[in-house]
Protein backbone atom coordinates (compact mmCIF):
# COMPACT_ATOMS: atom_id res chain seq x y z
CA UNK A 1 0.00 0.00 0.00
CA UNK A 2 1.34 3.45 -0.89
CA UNK A 3 1.90 5.94 1.93
CA UNK A 4 -1.00 8.12 0.71
CA UNK A 5 -3.24 5.05 0.71
CA UNK A 6 -2.21 4.25 4.26
CA UNK A 7 -3.07 7.79 5.38
CA UNK A 8 -6.44 7.60 3.63
CA UNK A 9 -7.17 4.18 5.12
CA UNK A 10 -6.36 5.46 8.61
CA UNK A 11 -8.52 8.53 8.07
CA UNK A 12 -11.48 6.44 6.97
CA UNK A 13 -11.23 4.02 9.89
CA UNK A 14 -9.98 6.48 12.51
CA UNK A 15 -12.09 9.54 11.79
CA UNK A 16 -15.29 8.78 9.86
CA UNK A 17 -17.10 11.83 11.29
CA UNK A 18 -14.43 14.18 9.99
CA UNK A 19 -14.64 12.64 6.53
CA UNK A 20 -18.34 13.43 6.26
CA UNK A 21 -18.11 16.90 7.81
CA UNK A 22 -17.18 19.07 4.79
CA UNK A 23 -15.75 19.23 1.30
CA UNK A 24 -12.14 19.68 2.44
CA UNK A 25 -9.90 18.41 5.21
CA UNK A 26 -8.55 21.50 6.96
CA UNK A 27 -5.08 20.93 8.36
CA UNK A 28 -3.64 23.65 10.56
CA UNK A 29 0.13 23.97 10.64
CA UNK A 30 1.75 25.75 13.56
CA UNK A 31 5.36 25.95 12.48
CA UNK A 32 8.34 28.23 13.14
CA UNK A 33 8.71 30.37 10.04
CA UNK A 34 10.63 32.94 12.08
CA UNK A 35 12.72 32.57 15.22
CA UNK A 36 15.45 30.13 16.23
CA UNK A 37 13.99 27.10 14.43
CA UNK A 38 12.99 28.87 11.19
CA UNK A 39 15.17 26.69 8.96
CA UNK A 40 13.46 23.57 10.33
CA UNK A 41 10.04 25.16 9.95
CA UNK A 42 10.73 26.03 6.32
CA UNK A 43 11.73 22.43 5.61
CA UNK A 44 8.67 21.12 7.45
CA UNK A 45 6.38 23.45 5.50
CA UNK A 46 7.80 22.22 2.20
CA UNK A 47 7.21 18.60 3.30
CA UNK A 48 3.58 19.32 4.23
CA UNK A 49 2.98 21.12 0.92
CA UNK A 50 4.40 18.16 -1.00
CA UNK A 51 2.30 15.67 0.98
CA UNK A 52 -0.87 17.73 0.46
CA UNK A 53 -0.19 18.01 -3.28
CA UNK A 54 0.33 14.25 -3.57
CA UNK A 55 -2.82 13.47 -1.57
CA UNK A 56 -4.89 15.94 -3.58
CA UNK A 57 -3.59 14.51 -6.86
CA UNK A 58 -4.79 11.09 -5.66
CA UNK A 59 -8.34 12.36 -4.93
CA UNK A 60 -7.54 13.68 -1.45
CA UNK A 61 -8.45 11.89 1.77
CA UNK A 62 -11.70 10.00 1.49
CA UNK A 63 -12.49 12.03 -1.62
CA UNK A 64 -11.90 15.34 0.20
CA UNK A 65 -9.16 17.73 -0.86
CA UNK A 66 -6.54 18.72 1.73
CA UNK A 67 -6.33 22.42 2.56
CA UNK A 68 -3.39 23.74 4.60
CA UNK A 69 -3.67 26.66 7.02
CA UNK A 70 -0.17 27.89 7.90
CA UNK A 71 0.64 29.94 10.99
CA UNK A 72 4.07 31.12 12.20
CA UNK A 73 4.48 30.21 15.88
CA UNK A 74 7.74 32.23 15.95
CA UNK A 75 9.46 29.40 17.85
CA UNK A 76 7.87 30.64 21.07
CA UNK A 77 5.46 29.22 23.61
CA UNK A 78 3.17 32.25 23.35
CA UNK A 79 3.27 32.09 19.57
CA UNK A 80 2.37 28.39 19.62
CA UNK A 81 -0.57 28.94 21.95
CA UNK A 82 -1.86 32.00 20.08
CA UNK A 83 -1.60 30.30 16.69
CA UNK A 84 -3.26 27.10 17.93
CA UNK A 85 -6.18 29.16 19.24
CA UNK A 86 -6.47 31.00 15.91
CA UNK A 87 -6.37 27.77 13.91
CA UNK A 88 -9.08 26.19 16.07
CA UNK A 89 -11.36 29.15 16.73
CA UNK A 90 -11.09 31.23 13.54
CA UNK A 91 -9.94 28.85 10.82
CA UNK A 92 -11.95 25.90 12.24
CA UNK A 93 -9.30 23.35 11.24
CA UNK A 94 -9.90 19.62 11.69
CA UNK A 95 -6.42 18.98 13.08
CA UNK A 96 -3.27 20.89 14.03
CA UNK A 97 0.15 19.57 13.08
CA UNK A 98 3.63 20.82 12.57
CA UNK A 99 5.17 21.77 15.87
CA UNK A 100 8.86 20.91 16.03
CA UNK A 101 9.54 21.73 19.68
CA UNK A 102 7.30 21.53 22.73
CA UNK A 103 6.25 24.88 24.19
PDB file of N, CA and C in Angstrom:
ATOM      1  N   UNK A   1       0.848  -1.181   0.000  1.00  0.00           N
ATOM      2  CA  UNK A   1       0.000   0.000   0.000  1.00  0.00           C
ATOM      3  C   UNK A   1       0.889   1.237   0.000  1.00  0.00           C
ATOM      4  N   UNK A   2       0.582   2.206  -0.836  1.00  0.00           N
ATOM      5  CA  UNK A   2       1.339   3.450  -0.886  1.00  0.00           C
ATOM      6  C   UNK A   2       1.097   4.243   0.381  1.00  0.00           C
ATOM      7  N   UNK A   3       2.026   5.153   0.709  1.00  0.00           N
ATOM      8  CA  UNK A   3       1.900   5.939   1.928  1.00  0.00           C
ATOM      9  C   UNK A   3       0.632   6.783   1.934  1.00  0.00           C
ATOM     10  N   UNK A   4       0.245   7.341   0.782  1.00  0.00           N
ATOM     11  CA  UNK A   4      -1.001   8.115   0.714  1.00  0.00           C
ATOM     12  C   UNK A   4      -2.200   7.238   0.973  1.00  0.00           C
ATOM     13  N   UNK A   5      -2.148   5.994   0.471  1.00  0.00           N
ATOM     14  CA  UNK A   5      -3.236   5.046   0.706  1.00  0.00           C
ATOM     15  C   UNK A   5      -3.346   4.688   2.168  1.00  0.00           C
ATOM     16  N   UNK A   6      -2.200   4.566   2.843  1.00  0.00           N
ATOM     17  CA  UNK A   6      -2.211   4.253   4.265  1.00  0.00           C
ATOM     18  C   UNK A   6      -2.840   5.398   5.056  1.00  0.00           C
ATOM     19  N   UNK A   7      -2.497   6.630   4.686  1.00  0.00           N
ATOM     20  CA  UNK A   7      -3.075   7.787   5.380  1.00  0.00           C
ATOM     21  C   UNK A   7      -4.581   7.843   5.162  1.00  0.00           C
ATOM     22  N   UNK A   8      -5.007   7.582   3.936  1.00  0.00           N
ATOM     23  CA  UNK A   8      -6.440   7.604   3.634  1.00  0.00           C
ATOM     24  C   UNK A   8      -7.163   6.484   4.368  1.00  0.00           C
ATOM     25  N   UNK A   9      -6.545   5.306   4.416  1.00  0.00           N
ATOM     26  CA  UNK A   9      -7.166   4.177   5.118  1.00  0.00           C
ATOM     27  C   UNK A   9      -7.316   4.494   6.601  1.00  0.00           C
ATOM     28  N   UNK A  10      -6.273   5.085   7.200  1.00  0.00           N
ATOM     29  CA  UNK A  10      -6.357   5.456   8.614  1.00  0.00           C
ATOM     30  C   UNK A  10      -7.456   6.490   8.817  1.00  0.00           C
ATOM     31  N   UNK A  11      -7.523   7.470   7.931  1.00  0.00           N
ATOM     32  CA  UNK A  11      -8.521   8.533   8.069  1.00  0.00           C
ATOM     33  C   UNK A  11      -9.933   7.970   7.997  1.00  0.00           C
ATOM     34  N   UNK A  12     -10.146   7.011   7.117  1.00  0.00           N
ATOM     35  CA  UNK A  12     -11.481   6.439   6.971  1.00  0.00           C
ATOM     36  C   UNK A  12     -11.871   5.640   8.201  1.00  0.00           C
ATOM     37  N   UNK A  13     -10.940   4.849   8.716  1.00  0.00           N
ATOM     38  CA  UNK A  13     -11.227   4.021   9.889  1.00  0.00           C
ATOM     39  C   UNK A  13     -11.192   4.852  11.164  1.00  0.00           C
ATOM     40  N   UNK A  14     -10.195   5.751  11.266  1.00  0.00           N
ATOM     41  CA  UNK A  14      -9.980   6.483  12.508  1.00  0.00           C
ATOM     42  C   UNK A  14     -10.828   7.718  12.694  1.00  0.00           C
ATOM     43  N   UNK A  15     -11.364   8.281  11.649  1.00  0.00           N
ATOM     44  CA  UNK A  15     -12.091   9.541  11.794  1.00  0.00           C
ATOM     45  C   UNK A  15     -13.244   9.645  10.802  1.00  0.00           C
ATOM     46  N   UNK A  16     -14.214   8.718  10.849  1.00  0.00           N
ATOM     47  CA  UNK A  16     -15.294   8.777   9.861  1.00  0.00           C
ATOM     48  C   UNK A  16     -16.143  10.038   9.952  1.00  0.00           C
ATOM     49  N   UNK A  17     -16.316  10.613  11.141  1.00  0.00           N
ATOM     50  CA  UNK A  17     -17.103  11.835  11.286  1.00  0.00           C
ATOM     51  C   UNK A  17     -16.467  13.011  10.579  1.00  0.00           C
ATOM     52  N   UNK A  18     -15.151  13.098  10.647  1.00  0.00           N
ATOM     53  CA  UNK A  18     -14.433  14.179   9.989  1.00  0.00           C
ATOM     54  C   UNK A  18     -14.588  14.059   8.479  1.00  0.00           C
ATOM     55  N   UNK A  19     -14.560  12.833   7.971  1.00  0.00           N
ATOM     56  CA  UNK A  19     -14.645  12.643   6.530  1.00  0.00           C
ATOM     57  C   UNK A  19     -15.982  13.082   5.957  1.00  0.00           C
ATOM     58  N   UNK A  20     -17.025  13.030   6.748  1.00  0.00           N
ATOM     59  CA  UNK A  20     -18.345  13.432   6.259  1.00  0.00           C
ATOM     60  C   UNK A  20     -18.659  14.894   6.566  1.00  0.00           C
ATOM     61  N   UNK A  21     -17.792  15.578   7.281  1.00  0.00           N
ATOM     62  CA  UNK A  21     -18.107  16.898   7.810  1.00  0.00           C
ATOM     63  C   UNK A  21     -18.108  18.019   6.770  1.00  0.00           C
ATOM     64  N   UNK A  22     -17.286  17.953   5.738  1.00  0.00           N
ATOM     65  CA  UNK A  22     -17.180  19.071   4.791  1.00  0.00           C
ATOM     66  C   UNK A  22     -16.557  18.604   3.493  1.00  0.00           C
ATOM     67  N   UNK A  23     -16.335  19.552   2.605  1.00  0.00           N
ATOM     68  CA  UNK A  23     -15.754  19.225   1.305  1.00  0.00           C
ATOM     69  C   UNK A  23     -14.240  19.113   1.343  1.00  0.00           C
ATOM     70  N   UNK A  24     -13.592  19.730   2.337  1.00  0.00           N
ATOM     71  CA  UNK A  24     -12.136  19.684   2.440  1.00  0.00           C
ATOM     72  C   UNK A  24     -11.724  19.227   3.826  1.00  0.00           C
ATOM     73  N   UNK A  25     -10.512  18.715   3.926  1.00  0.00           N
ATOM     74  CA  UNK A  25      -9.896  18.410   5.213  1.00  0.00           C
ATOM     75  C   UNK A  25      -9.000  19.591   5.526  1.00  0.00           C
ATOM     76  N   UNK A  26      -9.324  20.317   6.586  1.00  0.00           N
ATOM     77  CA  UNK A  26      -8.552  21.503   6.959  1.00  0.00           C
ATOM     78  C   UNK A  26      -7.464  21.093   7.952  1.00  0.00           C
ATOM     79  N   UNK A  27      -6.219  21.266   7.522  1.00  0.00           N
ATOM     80  CA  UNK A  27      -5.082  20.927   8.358  1.00  0.00           C
ATOM     81  C   UNK A  27      -4.370  22.209   8.752  1.00  0.00           C
ATOM     82  N   UNK A  28      -4.335  22.474  10.046  1.00  0.00           N
ATOM     83  CA  UNK A  28      -3.641  23.646  10.563  1.00  0.00           C
ATOM     84  C   UNK A  28      -2.194  23.312  10.850  1.00  0.00           C
ATOM     85  N   UNK A  29      -1.299  24.159  10.405  1.00  0.00           N
ATOM     86  CA  UNK A  29       0.128  23.972  10.639  1.00  0.00           C
ATOM     87  C   UNK A  29       0.646  25.109  11.505  1.00  0.00           C
ATOM     88  N   UNK A  30       1.103  24.779  12.681  1.00  0.00           N
ATOM     89  CA  UNK A  30       1.745  25.748  13.565  1.00  0.00           C
ATOM     90  C   UNK A  30       3.231  25.443  13.498  1.00  0.00           C
ATOM     91  N   UNK A  31       3.945  26.227  12.700  1.00  0.00           N
ATOM     92  CA  UNK A  31       5.358  25.955  12.478  1.00  0.00           C
ATOM     93  C   UNK A  31       6.189  27.221  12.640  1.00  0.00           C
ATOM     94  N   UNK A  32       7.469  27.058  12.985  1.00  0.00           N
ATOM     95  CA  UNK A  32       8.339  28.231  13.139  1.00  0.00           C
ATOM     96  C   UNK A  32       8.862  28.724  11.797  1.00  0.00           C
ATOM     97  N   UNK A  33       8.240  29.764  11.284  1.00  0.00           N
ATOM     98  CA  UNK A  33       8.713  30.375  10.038  1.00  0.00           C
ATOM     99  C   UNK A  33       9.755  31.447  10.366  1.00  0.00           C
ATOM    100  N   UNK A  34       9.639  31.997  11.569  1.00  0.00           N
ATOM    101  CA  UNK A  34      10.630  32.942  12.075  1.00  0.00           C
ATOM    102  C   UNK A  34      11.121  32.414  13.427  1.00  0.00           C
ATOM    103  N   UNK A  35      12.188  33.000  13.930  1.00  0.00           N
ATOM    104  CA  UNK A  35      12.716  32.574  15.222  1.00  0.00           C
ATOM    105  C   UNK A  35      13.856  31.578  15.076  1.00  0.00           C
ATOM    106  N   UNK A  36      14.262  30.982  16.187  1.00  0.00           N
ATOM    107  CA  UNK A  36      15.446  30.128  16.230  1.00  0.00           C
ATOM    108  C   UNK A  36      15.338  28.868  15.381  1.00  0.00           C
ATOM    109  N   UNK A  37      14.167  28.338  15.177  1.00  0.00           N
ATOM    110  CA  UNK A  37      13.985  27.098  14.430  1.00  0.00           C
ATOM    111  C   UNK A  37      13.435  27.324  13.024  1.00  0.00           C
ATOM    112  N   UNK A  38      13.585  28.521  12.486  1.00  0.00           N
ATOM    113  CA  UNK A  38      12.988  28.872  11.192  1.00  0.00           C
ATOM    114  C   UNK A  38      13.436  27.949  10.067  1.00  0.00           C
ATOM    115  N   UNK A  39      14.697  27.553  10.047  1.00  0.00           N
ATOM    116  CA  UNK A  39      15.171  26.689   8.963  1.00  0.00           C
ATOM    117  C   UNK A  39      14.458  25.336   9.009  1.00  0.00           C
ATOM    118  N   UNK A  40      14.196  24.822  10.208  1.00  0.00           N
ATOM    119  CA  UNK A  40      13.456  23.569  10.334  1.00  0.00           C
ATOM    120  C   UNK A  40      11.994  23.752   9.939  1.00  0.00           C
ATOM    121  N   UNK A  41      11.425  24.877  10.304  1.00  0.00           N
ATOM    122  CA  UNK A  41      10.039  25.160   9.947  1.00  0.00           C
ATOM    123  C   UNK A  41       9.848  25.281   8.446  1.00  0.00           C
ATOM    124  N   UNK A  42      10.807  25.893   7.777  1.00  0.00           N
ATOM    125  CA  UNK A  42      10.733  26.031   6.322  1.00  0.00           C
ATOM    126  C   UNK A  42      10.770  24.654   5.652  1.00  0.00           C
ATOM    127  N   UNK A  43      11.635  23.795   6.146  1.00  0.00           N
ATOM    128  CA  UNK A  43      11.729  22.433   5.615  1.00  0.00           C
ATOM    129  C   UNK A  43      10.435  21.672   5.881  1.00  0.00           C
ATOM    130  N   UNK A  44       9.920  21.792   7.077  1.00  0.00           N
ATOM    131  CA  UNK A  44       8.670  21.121   7.447  1.00  0.00           C
ATOM    132  C   UNK A  44       7.518  21.602   6.570  1.00  0.00           C
ATOM    133  N   UNK A  45       7.435  22.901   6.344  1.00  0.00           N
ATOM    134  CA  UNK A  45       6.376  23.454   5.499  1.00  0.00           C
ATOM    135  C   UNK A  45       6.450  22.871   4.084  1.00  0.00           C
ATOM    136  N   UNK A  46       7.647  22.786   3.533  1.00  0.00           N
ATOM    137  CA  UNK A  46       7.802  22.218   2.197  1.00  0.00           C
ATOM    138  C   UNK A  46       7.351  20.755   2.163  1.00  0.00           C
ATOM    139  N   UNK A  47       7.642  20.002   3.223  1.00  0.00           N
ATOM    140  CA  UNK A  47       7.210  18.597   3.295  1.00  0.00           C
ATOM    141  C   UNK A  47       5.688  18.496   3.348  1.00  0.00           C
ATOM    142  N   UNK A  48       5.044  19.326   4.143  1.00  0.00           N
ATOM    143  CA  UNK A  48       3.577  19.317   4.229  1.00  0.00           C
ATOM    144  C   UNK A  48       2.943  19.718   2.900  1.00  0.00           C
ATOM    145  N   UNK A  49       3.518  20.705   2.223  1.00  0.00           N
ATOM    146  CA  UNK A  49       2.983  21.119   0.923  1.00  0.00           C
ATOM    147  C   UNK A  49       3.088  19.984  -0.091  1.00  0.00           C
ATOM    148  N   UNK A  50       4.217  19.286  -0.083  1.00  0.00           N
ATOM    149  CA  UNK A  50       4.399  18.159  -0.995  1.00  0.00           C
ATOM    150  C   UNK A  50       3.403  17.046  -0.694  1.00  0.00           C
ATOM    151  N   UNK A  51       3.240  16.719   0.589  1.00  0.00           N
ATOM    152  CA  UNK A  51       2.295  15.667   0.977  1.00  0.00           C
ATOM    153  C   UNK A  51       0.867  16.036   0.588  1.00  0.00           C
ATOM    154  N   UNK A  52       0.480  17.286   0.817  1.00  0.00           N
ATOM    155  CA  UNK A  52      -0.871  17.730   0.459  1.00  0.00           C
ATOM    156  C   UNK A  52      -1.083  17.654  -1.045  1.00  0.00           C
ATOM    157  N   UNK A  53      -0.085  18.059  -1.817  1.00  0.00           N
ATOM    158  CA  UNK A  53      -0.194  18.010  -3.282  1.00  0.00           C
ATOM    159  C   UNK A  53      -0.338  16.566  -3.769  1.00  0.00           C
ATOM    160  N   UNK A  54       0.422  15.652  -3.176  1.00  0.00           N
ATOM    161  CA  UNK A  54       0.332  14.248  -3.572  1.00  0.00           C
ATOM    162  C   UNK A  54      -1.021  13.652  -3.191  1.00  0.00           C
ATOM    163  N   UNK A  55      -1.500  13.960  -1.991  1.00  0.00           N
ATOM    164  CA  UNK A  55      -2.816  13.467  -1.568  1.00  0.00           C
ATOM    165  C   UNK A  55      -3.912  14.025  -2.467  1.00  0.00           C
ATOM    166  N   UNK A  56      -3.859  15.319  -2.743  1.00  0.00           N
ATOM    167  CA  UNK A  56      -4.890  15.942  -3.575  1.00  0.00           C
ATOM    168  C   UNK A  56      -4.873  15.396  -5.003  1.00  0.00           C
ATOM    169  N   UNK A  57      -3.686  15.088  -5.516  1.00  0.00           N
ATOM    170  CA  UNK A  57      -3.586  14.510  -6.859  1.00  0.00           C
ATOM    171  C   UNK A  57      -4.188  13.108  -6.911  1.00  0.00           C
ATOM    172  N   UNK A  58      -4.231  12.444  -5.748  1.00  0.00           N
ATOM    173  CA  UNK A  58      -4.792  11.093  -5.656  1.00  0.00           C
ATOM    174  C   UNK A  58      -6.212  11.132  -5.076  1.00  0.00           C
ATOM    175  N   UNK A  59      -6.954  12.193  -5.368  1.00  0.00           N
ATOM    176  CA  UNK A  59      -8.343  12.362  -4.925  1.00  0.00           C
ATOM    177  C   UNK A  59      -8.478  12.666  -3.434  1.00  0.00           C
ATOM    178  N   UNK A  60      -7.454  13.223  -2.826  1.00  0.00           N
ATOM    179  CA  UNK A  60      -7.537  13.681  -1.448  1.00  0.00           C
ATOM    180  C   UNK A  60      -7.621  12.560  -0.425  1.00  0.00           C
ATOM    181  N   UNK A  61      -8.246  12.858   0.694  1.00  0.00           N
ATOM    182  CA  UNK A  61      -8.452  11.895   1.772  1.00  0.00           C
ATOM    183  C   UNK A  61      -9.936  11.590   1.820  1.00  0.00           C
ATOM    184  N   UNK A  62     -10.291  10.365   1.524  1.00  0.00           N
ATOM    185  CA  UNK A  62     -11.704   9.998   1.493  1.00  0.00           C
ATOM    186  C   UNK A  62     -12.490  10.822   0.489  1.00  0.00           C
ATOM    187  N   UNK A  63     -11.833  11.224  -0.593  1.00  0.00           N
ATOM    188  CA  UNK A  63     -12.485  12.032  -1.615  1.00  0.00           C
ATOM    189  C   UNK A  63     -12.501  13.519  -1.320  1.00  0.00           C
ATOM    190  N   UNK A  64     -11.950  13.920  -0.191  1.00  0.00           N
ATOM    191  CA  UNK A  64     -11.896  15.340   0.198  1.00  0.00           C
ATOM    192  C   UNK A  64     -10.510  15.896  -0.036  1.00  0.00           C
ATOM    193  N   UNK A  65     -10.432  17.071  -0.625  1.00  0.00           N
ATOM    194  CA  UNK A  65      -9.155  17.730  -0.863  1.00  0.00           C
ATOM    195  C   UNK A  65      -8.573  18.236   0.462  1.00  0.00           C
ATOM    196  N   UNK A  66      -7.258  18.239   0.551  1.00  0.00           N
ATOM    197  CA  UNK A  66      -6.539  18.724   1.729  1.00  0.00           C
ATOM    198  C   UNK A  66      -6.259  20.208   1.549  1.00  0.00           C
ATOM    199  N   UNK A  67      -6.588  20.985   2.566  1.00  0.00           N
ATOM    200  CA  UNK A  67      -6.331  22.424   2.561  1.00  0.00           C
ATOM    201  C   UNK A  67      -5.461  22.756   3.771  1.00  0.00           C
ATOM    202  N   UNK A  68      -4.316  23.398   3.530  1.00  0.00           N
ATOM    203  CA  UNK A  68      -3.387  23.743   4.599  1.00  0.00           C
ATOM    204  C   UNK A  68      -3.613  25.174   5.074  1.00  0.00           C
ATOM    205  N   UNK A  69      -3.601  25.343   6.388  1.00  0.00           N
ATOM    206  CA  UNK A  69      -3.673  26.659   7.021  1.00  0.00           C
ATOM    207  C   UNK A  69      -2.374  26.835   7.794  1.00  0.00           C
ATOM    208  N   UNK A  70      -1.520  27.745   7.347  1.00  0.00           N
ATOM    209  CA  UNK A  70      -0.172  27.888   7.900  1.00  0.00           C
ATOM    210  C   UNK A  70      -0.101  29.095   8.830  1.00  0.00           C
ATOM    211  N   UNK A  71       0.434  28.865  10.028  1.00  0.00           N
ATOM    212  CA  UNK A  71       0.643  29.941  10.992  1.00  0.00           C
ATOM    213  C   UNK A  71       2.064  29.857  11.532  1.00  0.00           C
ATOM    214  N   UNK A  72       2.710  31.012  11.659  1.00  0.00           N
ATOM    215  CA  UNK A  72       4.070  31.117  12.199  1.00  0.00           C
ATOM    216  C   UNK A  72       4.001  31.210  13.720  1.00  0.00           C
ATOM    217  N   UNK A  73       4.493  30.177  14.411  1.00  0.00           N
ATOM    218  CA  UNK A  73       4.477  30.215  15.881  1.00  0.00           C
ATOM    219  C   UNK A  73       5.705  30.921  16.447  1.00  0.00           C
ATOM    220  N   UNK A  74       6.575  31.407  15.591  1.00  0.00           N
ATOM    221  CA  UNK A  74       7.736  32.229  15.945  1.00  0.00           C
ATOM    222  C   UNK A  74       8.710  31.524  16.883  1.00  0.00           C
ATOM    223  N   UNK A  75       8.633  30.209  16.967  1.00  0.00           N
ATOM    224  CA  UNK A  75       9.464  29.396  17.848  1.00  0.00           C
ATOM    225  C   UNK A  75       9.321  29.839  19.300  1.00  0.00           C
ATOM    226  N   UNK A  76       8.112  30.226  19.688  1.00  0.00           N
ATOM    227  CA  UNK A  76       7.870  30.644  21.074  1.00  0.00           C
ATOM    228  C   UNK A  76       6.643  29.930  21.630  1.00  0.00           C
ATOM    229  N   UNK A  77       6.616  29.820  22.949  1.00  0.00           N
ATOM    230  CA  UNK A  77       5.460  29.220  23.605  1.00  0.00           C
ATOM    231  C   UNK A  77       4.211  30.060  23.366  1.00  0.00           C
ATOM    232  N   UNK A  78       4.319  31.370  23.570  1.00  0.00           N
ATOM    233  CA  UNK A  78       3.172  32.254  23.355  1.00  0.00           C
ATOM    234  C   UNK A  78       2.695  32.180  21.910  1.00  0.00           C
ATOM    235  N   UNK A  79       3.632  32.187  20.974  1.00  0.00           N
ATOM    236  CA  UNK A  79       3.266  32.090  19.566  1.00  0.00           C
ATOM    237  C   UNK A  79       2.542  30.796  19.256  1.00  0.00           C
ATOM    238  N   UNK A  80       3.014  29.698  19.835  1.00  0.00           N
ATOM    239  CA  UNK A  80       2.375  28.393  19.618  1.00  0.00           C
ATOM    240  C   UNK A  80       0.955  28.369  20.156  1.00  0.00           C
ATOM    241  N   UNK A  81       0.761  28.907  21.343  1.00  0.00           N
ATOM    242  CA  UNK A  81      -0.573  28.937  21.953  1.00  0.00           C
ATOM    243  C   UNK A  81      -1.511  29.846  21.161  1.00  0.00           C
ATOM    244  N   UNK A  82      -1.032  31.052  20.838  1.00  0.00           N
ATOM    245  CA  UNK A  82      -1.857  32.003  20.084  1.00  0.00           C
ATOM    246  C   UNK A  82      -2.256  31.444  18.720  1.00  0.00           C
ATOM    247  N   UNK A  83      -1.315  30.823  18.026  1.00  0.00           N
ATOM    248  CA  UNK A  83      -1.604  30.300  16.685  1.00  0.00           C
ATOM    249  C   UNK A  83      -2.517  29.085  16.749  1.00  0.00           C
ATOM    250  N   UNK A  84      -2.359  28.250  17.771  1.00  0.00           N
ATOM    251  CA  UNK A  84      -3.260  27.105  17.931  1.00  0.00           C
ATOM    252  C   UNK A  84      -4.686  27.584  18.169  1.00  0.00           C
ATOM    253  N   UNK A  85      -4.839  28.594  18.991  1.00  0.00           N
ATOM    254  CA  UNK A  85      -6.182  29.157  19.241  1.00  0.00           C
ATOM    255  C   UNK A  85      -6.786  29.725  17.961  1.00  0.00           C
ATOM    256  N   UNK A  86      -5.970  30.437  17.168  1.00  0.00           N
ATOM    257  CA  UNK A  86      -6.470  30.996  15.910  1.00  0.00           C
ATOM    258  C   UNK A  86      -6.898  29.886  14.955  1.00  0.00           C
ATOM    259  N   UNK A  87      -6.061  28.869  14.825  1.00  0.00           N
ATOM    260  CA  UNK A  87      -6.374  27.771  13.914  1.00  0.00           C
ATOM    261  C   UNK A  87      -7.668  27.070  14.313  1.00  0.00           C
ATOM    262  N   UNK A  88      -7.871  26.867  15.603  1.00  0.00           N
ATOM    263  CA  UNK A  88      -9.079  26.189  16.074  1.00  0.00           C
ATOM    264  C   UNK A  88     -10.314  27.082  16.034  1.00  0.00           C
ATOM    265  N   UNK A  89     -10.191  28.289  16.559  1.00  0.00           N
ATOM    266  CA  UNK A  89     -11.363  29.152  16.733  1.00  0.00           C
ATOM    267  C   UNK A  89     -11.757  29.949  15.489  1.00  0.00           C
ATOM    268  N   UNK A  90     -10.783  30.412  14.717  1.00  0.00           N
ATOM    269  CA  UNK A  90     -11.088  31.228  13.541  1.00  0.00           C
ATOM    270  C   UNK A  90     -11.094  30.424  12.242  1.00  0.00           C
ATOM    271  N   UNK A  91     -10.057  29.620  12.056  1.00  0.00           N
ATOM    272  CA  UNK A  91      -9.941  28.853  10.817  1.00  0.00           C
ATOM    273  C   UNK A  91     -10.749  27.563  10.856  1.00  0.00           C
ATOM    274  N   UNK A  92     -11.127  27.115  12.061  1.00  0.00           N
ATOM    275  CA  UNK A  92     -11.951  25.903  12.243  1.00  0.00           C
ATOM    276  C   UNK A  92     -11.312  24.677  11.581  1.00  0.00           C
ATOM    277  N   UNK A  93      -9.997  24.488  11.834  1.00  0.00           N
ATOM    278  CA  UNK A  93      -9.302  23.351  11.242  1.00  0.00           C
ATOM    279  C   UNK A  93      -9.747  22.051  11.909  1.00  0.00           C
ATOM    280  N   UNK A  94      -9.562  20.941  11.170  1.00  0.00           N
ATOM    281  CA  UNK A  94      -9.898  19.623  11.692  1.00  0.00           C
ATOM    282  C   UNK A  94      -8.804  19.074  12.595  1.00  0.00           C
ATOM    283  N   UNK A  95      -7.577  19.470  12.331  1.00  0.00           N
ATOM    284  CA  UNK A  95      -6.422  18.976  13.076  1.00  0.00           C
ATOM    285  C   UNK A  95      -5.303  20.006  13.011  1.00  0.00           C
ATOM    286  N   UNK A  96      -4.450  20.038  14.040  1.00  0.00           N
ATOM    287  CA  UNK A  96      -3.268  20.895  14.033  1.00  0.00           C
ATOM    288  C   UNK A  96      -2.037  20.005  14.054  1.00  0.00           C
ATOM    289  N   UNK A  97      -1.106  20.316  13.166  1.00  0.00           N
ATOM    290  CA  UNK A  97       0.146  19.570  13.076  1.00  0.00           C
ATOM    291  C   UNK A  97       1.285  20.552  12.897  1.00  0.00           C
ATOM    292  N   UNK A  98       2.506  20.038  13.008  1.00  0.00           N
ATOM    293  CA  UNK A  98       3.630  20.816  12.570  1.00  0.00           C
ATOM    294  C   UNK A  98       4.585  21.315  13.633  1.00  0.00           C
ATOM    295  N   UNK A  99       4.248  21.234  14.902  1.00  0.00           N
ATOM    296  CA  UNK A  99       5.175  21.768  15.872  1.00  0.00           C
ATOM    297  C   UNK A  99       6.435  20.926  15.908  1.00  0.00           C
ATOM    298  N   UNK A 100       7.577  21.594  16.002  1.00  0.00           N
ATOM    299  CA  UNK A 100       8.860  20.914  16.032  1.00  0.00           C
ATOM    300  C   UNK A 100       9.338  20.743  17.470  1.00  0.00           C
ATOM    301  N   UNK A 101       9.112  21.772  18.293  1.00  0.00           N
ATOM    302  CA  UNK A 101       9.542  21.726  19.678  1.00  0.00           C
ATOM    303  C   UNK A 101       8.327  21.895  20.578  1.00  0.00           C
ATOM    304  N   UNK A 102       8.410  21.376  21.784  1.00  0.00           N
ATOM    305  CA  UNK A 102       7.303  21.527  22.726  1.00  0.00           C
ATOM    306  C   UNK A 102       7.381  22.890  23.376  1.00  0.00           C
ATOM    307  N   UNK A 103       6.241  23.559  23.530  1.00  0.00           N
ATOM    308  CA  UNK A 103       6.248  24.876  24.192  1.00  0.00           C
ATOM    309  C   UNK A 103       6.485  24.735  25.669  1.00  0.00           C
TER     310      UNK A 103
END
